[in-house]
PDB file of C-alpha atoms in Angstrom:
ATOM      1  CA  MET A   1     130.593 136.536  93.448  1.00  0.00           C
ATOM      2  CA  LYS A   2     129.160 139.063  90.957  1.00  0.00           C
ATOM      3  CA  LYS A   3     128.305 136.261  88.516  1.00  0.00           C
ATOM      4  CA  LEU A   4     126.446 134.343  91.221  1.00  0.00           C
ATOM      5  CA  LEU A   5     124.504 137.458  92.241  1.00  0.00           C
ATOM      6  CA  ILE A   6     123.563 138.181  88.626  1.00  0.00           C
ATOM      7  CA  LEU A   7     122.468 134.553  88.143  1.00  0.00           C
ATOM      8  CA  VAL A   8     120.227 134.625  91.220  1.00  0.00           C
ATOM      9  CA  PHE A   9     118.762 137.997  90.200  1.00  0.00           C
ATOM     10  CA  GLY A  10     118.106 136.661  86.685  1.00  0.00           C
ATOM     11  CA  LEU A  11     116.331 133.568  88.004  1.00  0.00           C
ATOM     12  CA  CYS A  12     114.112 135.654  90.284  1.00  0.00           C
ATOM     13  CA  LEU A  13     113.293 138.018  87.432  1.00  0.00           C
ATOM     14  CA  SER A  14     112.491 135.170  85.037  1.00  0.00           C
ATOM     15  CA  THR A  15     110.103 133.493  87.466  1.00  0.00           C
ATOM     16  CA  SER A  16     108.277 136.779  88.037  1.00  0.00           C
ATOM     17  CA  ILE A  17     108.004 137.356  84.282  1.00  0.00           C
ATOM     18  CA  PHE A  18     106.691 133.873  83.511  1.00  0.00           C
ATOM     19  CA  SER A  19     104.162 133.702  86.335  1.00  0.00           C
ATOM     20  CA  GLN A  20     100.975 135.678  86.696  1.00  0.00           C
ATOM     21  CA  SER A  21      98.591 136.375  89.506  1.00  0.00           C
ATOM     22  CA  VAL A  22      95.206 134.752  88.905  1.00  0.00           C
ATOM     23  CA  LYS A  23      92.177 135.554  91.037  1.00  0.00           C
ATOM     24  CA  GLY A  24      88.582 134.409  91.137  1.00  0.00           C
ATOM     25  CA  GLN A  25      85.776 133.141  93.340  1.00  0.00           C
ATOM     26  CA  LEU A  26      84.626 129.558  93.916  1.00  0.00           C
ATOM     27  CA  ILE A  27      80.875 129.110  94.333  1.00  0.00           C
ATOM     28  CA  ASP A  28      78.362 126.283  94.542  1.00  0.00           C
ATOM     29  CA  LYS A  29      77.029 125.793  91.019  1.00  0.00           C
ATOM     30  CA  ASN A  30      73.444 125.228  92.220  1.00  0.00           C
ATOM     31  CA  THR A  31      73.017 127.774  95.012  1.00  0.00           C
ATOM     32  CA  GLY A  32      75.634 130.412  94.185  1.00  0.00           C
ATOM     33  CA  GLU A  33      76.942 130.300  97.762  1.00  0.00           C
ATOM     34  CA  PRO A  34      80.714 130.851  98.207  1.00  0.00           C
ATOM     35  CA  LEU A  35      82.818 127.781  99.025  1.00  0.00           C
ATOM     36  CA  ILE A  36      84.898 128.661 102.075  1.00  0.00           C
ATOM     37  CA  GLY A  37      88.204 126.792 102.447  1.00  0.00           C
ATOM     38  CA  ALA A  38      88.218 125.173  98.998  1.00  0.00           C
ATOM     39  CA  THR A  39      91.612 124.239  97.544  1.00  0.00           C
ATOM     40  CA  VAL A  40      93.087 125.795  94.398  1.00  0.00           C
ATOM     41  CA  THR A  41      96.348 124.276  93.128  1.00  0.00           C
ATOM     42  CA  VAL A  42      98.495 124.550  90.005  1.00  0.00           C
ATOM     43  CA  GLN A  43      98.669 121.161  88.304  1.00  0.00           C
ATOM     44  CA  GLY A  44     102.083 119.513  88.467  1.00  0.00           C
ATOM     45  CA  THR A  45     103.430 121.863  91.146  1.00  0.00           C
ATOM     46  CA  THR A  46     103.216 122.342  94.893  1.00  0.00           C
ATOM     47  CA  VAL A  47     101.765 125.855  94.484  1.00  0.00           C
ATOM     48  CA  GLY A  48      98.337 126.208  96.002  1.00  0.00           C
ATOM     49  CA  THR A  49      95.986 128.277  98.114  1.00  0.00           C
ATOM     50  CA  ILE A  50      92.599 128.088  99.826  1.00  0.00           C
ATOM     51  CA  THR A  51      89.566 130.300  99.395  1.00  0.00           C
ATOM     52  CA  ASP A  52      88.625 132.891 101.999  1.00  0.00           C
ATOM     53  CA  ILE A  53      85.250 133.592 103.631  1.00  0.00           C
ATOM     54  CA  ASP A  54      83.888 135.024 100.364  1.00  0.00           C
ATOM     55  CA  GLY A  55      85.137 132.043  98.314  1.00  0.00           C
ATOM     56  CA  SER A  56      87.763 134.329  96.748  1.00  0.00           C
ATOM     57  CA  PHE A  57      91.293 133.209  95.917  1.00  0.00           C
ATOM     58  CA  MET A  58      94.491 134.594  94.396  1.00  0.00           C
ATOM     59  CA  ILE A  59      97.310 132.367  93.184  1.00  0.00           C
ATOM     60  CA  ALA A  60     100.570 132.874  91.292  1.00  0.00           C
ATOM     61  CA  ALA A  61     100.296 130.569  88.295  1.00  0.00           C
ATOM     62  CA  PRO A  62     102.706 130.168  85.376  1.00  0.00           C
ATOM     63  CA  ALA A  63     101.407 131.235  81.964  1.00  0.00           C
ATOM     64  CA  ASN A  64      99.408 128.532  80.141  1.00  0.00           C
ATOM     65  CA  SER A  65      98.973 126.380  83.236  1.00  0.00           C
ATOM     66  CA  THR A  66      96.060 124.353  84.594  1.00  0.00           C
ATOM     67  CA  LEU A  67      94.349 125.105  87.910  1.00  0.00           C
ATOM     68  CA  ILE A  68      92.682 122.359  89.936  1.00  0.00           C
ATOM     69  CA  PHE A  69      89.715 123.318  92.126  1.00  0.00           C
ATOM     70  CA  SER A  70      88.626 120.872  94.839  1.00  0.00           C
ATOM     71  CA  TYR A  71      86.311 120.916  97.854  1.00  0.00           C
ATOM     72  CA  VAL A  72      84.965 118.145 100.077  1.00  0.00           C
ATOM     73  CA  GLY A  73      81.654 116.844  98.729  1.00  0.00           C
ATOM     74  CA  TYR A  74      82.105 118.495  95.314  1.00  0.00           C
ATOM     75  CA  ASP A  75      83.469 117.254  91.990  1.00  0.00           C
ATOM     76  CA  GLU A  76      87.056 118.269  91.258  1.00  0.00           C
ATOM     77  CA  MET A  77      87.370 120.709  88.363  1.00  0.00           C
ATOM     78  CA  MET A  78      90.327 121.609  86.132  1.00  0.00           C
ATOM     79  CA  MET A  79      90.622 124.879  84.216  1.00  0.00           C
ATOM     80  CA  SER A  80      93.315 126.035  81.791  1.00  0.00           C
ATOM     81  CA  VAL A  81      94.633 129.544  82.371  1.00  0.00           C
ATOM     82  CA  ASP A  82      95.963 131.330  79.302  1.00  0.00           C
ATOM     83  CA  SER A  83      98.643 133.982  79.538  1.00  0.00           C
ATOM     84  CA  GLY A  84      97.224 137.426  80.156  1.00  0.00           C
ATOM     85  CA  VAL A  85      94.140 136.146  82.048  1.00  0.00           C
ATOM     86  CA  SER A  86      94.173 137.556  85.569  1.00  0.00           C
ATOM     87  CA  ASP A  87      90.530 137.268  86.675  1.00  0.00           C
ATOM     88  CA  LEU A  88      88.542 134.068  86.251  1.00  0.00           C
ATOM     89  CA  GLY A  89      85.381 135.542  87.785  1.00  0.00           C
ATOM     90  CA  SER A  90      83.029 133.073  89.475  1.00  0.00           C
ATOM     91  CA  VAL A  91      83.869 129.391  89.073  1.00  0.00           C
ATOM     92  CA  GLY A  92      81.048 127.007  89.964  1.00  0.00           C
ATOM     93  CA  LEU A  93      81.661 123.543  91.418  1.00  0.00           C
ATOM     94  CA  GLY A  94      78.949 120.897  91.246  1.00  0.00           C
ATOM     95  CA  ILE A  95      78.002 118.621  94.115  1.00  0.00           C
ATOM     96  CA  SER A  96      79.543 115.161  93.867  1.00  0.00           C
ATOM     97  CA  ARG A  97      77.260 112.271  92.987  1.00  0.00           C
ATOM     98  CA  TYR A  98      79.083 110.168  95.506  1.00  0.00           C
ATOM     99  CA  GLY A  99      78.313 110.935  99.131  1.00  0.00           C
ATOM    100  CA  LEU A 100      80.783 110.674 101.939  1.00  0.00           C
ATOM    101  CA  ASN A 101      80.811 107.473 103.967  1.00  0.00           C
ATOM    102  CA  GLU A 102      79.621 107.570 107.534  1.00  0.00           C
ATOM    103  CA  VAL A 103      82.061 107.674 110.408  1.00  0.00           C
ATOM    104  CA  THR A 104      81.622 105.200 113.234  1.00  0.00           C
ATOM    105  CA  ILE A 105      83.386 105.788 116.537  1.00  0.00           C
ATOM    106  CA  THR A 106      83.641 102.784 118.789  1.00  0.00           C
ATOM    107  CA  GLY A 107      85.172 102.321 122.176  1.00  0.00           C
ATOM    108  CA  VAL A 108      86.182  99.437 124.345  1.00  0.00           C
ATOM    109  CA  MET A 109      84.692  99.479 127.810  1.00  0.00           C
ATOM    110  CA  ASP A 110      87.357  97.142 129.262  1.00  0.00           C
ATOM    111  CA  ILE A 111      90.110  99.770 129.072  1.00  0.00           C
ATOM    112  CA  VAL A 112      88.823 101.981 131.890  1.00  0.00           C
ATOM    113  CA  ARG A 113      87.238 100.597 135.038  1.00  0.00           C
ATOM    114  CA  ASP A 114      85.573 102.789 137.637  1.00  0.00           C
ATOM    115  CA  ARG A 115      88.004 103.836 140.367  1.00  0.00           C
ATOM    116  CA  ARG A 116      90.513 101.004 139.544  1.00  0.00           C
ATOM    117  CA  THR A 117      92.652 102.423 136.734  1.00  0.00           C
ATOM    118  CA  PRO A 118      95.573 104.872 137.034  1.00  0.00           C
ATOM    119  CA  VAL A 119      93.239 107.572 135.697  1.00  0.00           C
ATOM    120  CA  ALA A 120      90.324 108.179 138.035  1.00  0.00           C
ATOM    121  CA  VAL A 121      87.096 107.611 136.135  1.00  0.00           C
ATOM    122  CA  SER A 122      83.528 107.742 137.399  1.00  0.00           C
ATOM    123  CA  THR A 123      80.616 106.617 135.275  1.00  0.00           C
ATOM    124  CA  ILE A 124      77.163 108.035 135.875  1.00  0.00           C
ATOM    125  CA  THR A 125      74.714 105.461 134.534  1.00  0.00           C
ATOM    126  CA  THR A 126      71.160 105.930 133.372  1.00  0.00           C
ATOM    127  CA  ALA A 127      69.967 104.165 136.497  1.00  0.00           C
ATOM    128  CA  ASP A 128      71.866 106.694 138.674  1.00  0.00           C
ATOM    129  CA  ILE A 129      70.275 109.589 136.835  1.00  0.00           C
ATOM    130  CA  ILE A 130      66.786 108.106 137.185  1.00  0.00           C
ATOM    131  CA  ALA A 131      67.264 107.211 140.866  1.00  0.00           C
ATOM    132  CA  LYS A 132      68.719 110.582 141.914  1.00  0.00           C
ATOM    133  CA  GLY A 133      67.007 112.702 139.293  1.00  0.00           C
ATOM    134  CA  GLY A 134      63.475 113.418 140.323  1.00  0.00           C
ATOM    135  CA  ASN A 135      62.874 117.130 139.896  1.00  0.00           C
ATOM    136  CA  VAL A 136      66.458 118.349 140.368  1.00  0.00           C
ATOM    137  CA  GLU A 137      68.883 119.703 137.804  1.00  0.00           C
ATOM    138  CA  PHE A 138      71.444 117.414 136.200  1.00  0.00           C
ATOM    139  CA  PRO A 139      74.357 119.062 138.072  1.00  0.00           C
ATOM    140  CA  GLU A 140      72.657 118.051 141.331  1.00  0.00           C
ATOM    141  CA  VAL A 141      72.738 114.419 140.166  1.00  0.00           C
ATOM    142  CA  MET A 142      76.515 114.687 139.697  1.00  0.00           C
ATOM    143  CA  LYS A 143      77.058 116.315 143.100  1.00  0.00           C
ATOM    144  CA  ASN A 144      78.257 113.107 144.850  1.00  0.00           C
ATOM    145  CA  THR A 145      80.663 112.114 142.063  1.00  0.00           C
ATOM    146  CA  PRO A 146      84.352 112.383 143.063  1.00  0.00           C
ATOM    147  CA  SER A 147      86.222 115.430 141.663  1.00  0.00           C
ATOM    148  CA  ILE A 148      82.969 117.202 140.762  1.00  0.00           C
ATOM    149  CA  TYR A 149      82.021 120.436 142.522  1.00  0.00           C
ATOM    150  CA  VAL A 150      78.549 121.878 141.955  1.00  0.00           C
ATOM    151  CA  ALA A 151      77.870 125.491 142.892  1.00  0.00           C
ATOM    152  CA  ASN A 152      74.201 126.353 143.183  1.00  0.00           C
ATOM    153  CA  GLN A 153      73.266 129.938 142.566  1.00  0.00           C
ATOM    154  CA  SER A 154      70.377 131.564 144.331  1.00  0.00           C
ATOM    155  CA  GLY A 155      68.897 132.679 141.008  1.00  0.00           C
ATOM    156  CA  GLY A 156      66.657 129.688 140.555  1.00  0.00           C
ATOM    157  CA  TYR A 157      66.318 126.668 138.327  1.00  0.00           C
ATOM    158  CA  GLY A 158      69.112 126.396 135.710  1.00  0.00           C
ATOM    159  CA  ASP A 159      71.673 128.538 137.534  1.00  0.00           C
ATOM    160  CA  SER A 160      74.040 125.783 138.699  1.00  0.00           C
ATOM    161  CA  GLU A 161      77.705 125.683 137.760  1.00  0.00           C
ATOM    162  CA  VAL A 162      79.797 122.521 137.460  1.00  0.00           C
ATOM    163  CA  PHE A 163      83.556 122.406 138.097  1.00  0.00           C
ATOM    164  CA  THR A 164      85.633 119.313 137.299  1.00  0.00           C
ATOM    165  CA  ARG A 165      88.860 119.055 139.290  1.00  0.00           C
ATOM    166  CA  GLY A 166      89.073 122.800 139.546  1.00  0.00           C
ATOM    167  CA  PHE A 167      88.209 123.580 135.904  1.00  0.00           C
ATOM    168  CA  ASP A 168      85.031 125.231 134.647  1.00  0.00           C
TER     169      ASP A 168
END
């Protein structure tokens, strides 16, 4: 049992000796603004961290390792960390030449049918809004829709509250 305890203690001590704490700040190379939530990882390991609100990070990296800095919309950057280096200072990432692709959200109108599906759905069309609209607030247009409760306040225009099935 003593040999096992000494072995575990020795392994813990050796990992603390061979790793160092590295800190720094990730910023936009062009504007100097901090990059919040950027990823900093040690190459070839699962050790990583993210930057805080100031773009600052601190990571335990083995001596003579390589750090990988990445952020959405920016070019990935790799930096070698020599033993004894504990502060990298400000590290600037450049904006990627390749933009992100657009996201298109589509829906199928045949899935839900007004008042005929297991989930009660009511659709307020543009024609309904135009017909009932006039000079009233939008909550007043929804007043006759099932499961919608509109509470008018006596304060004036813009003081209505809308509740859906008991929720605000």
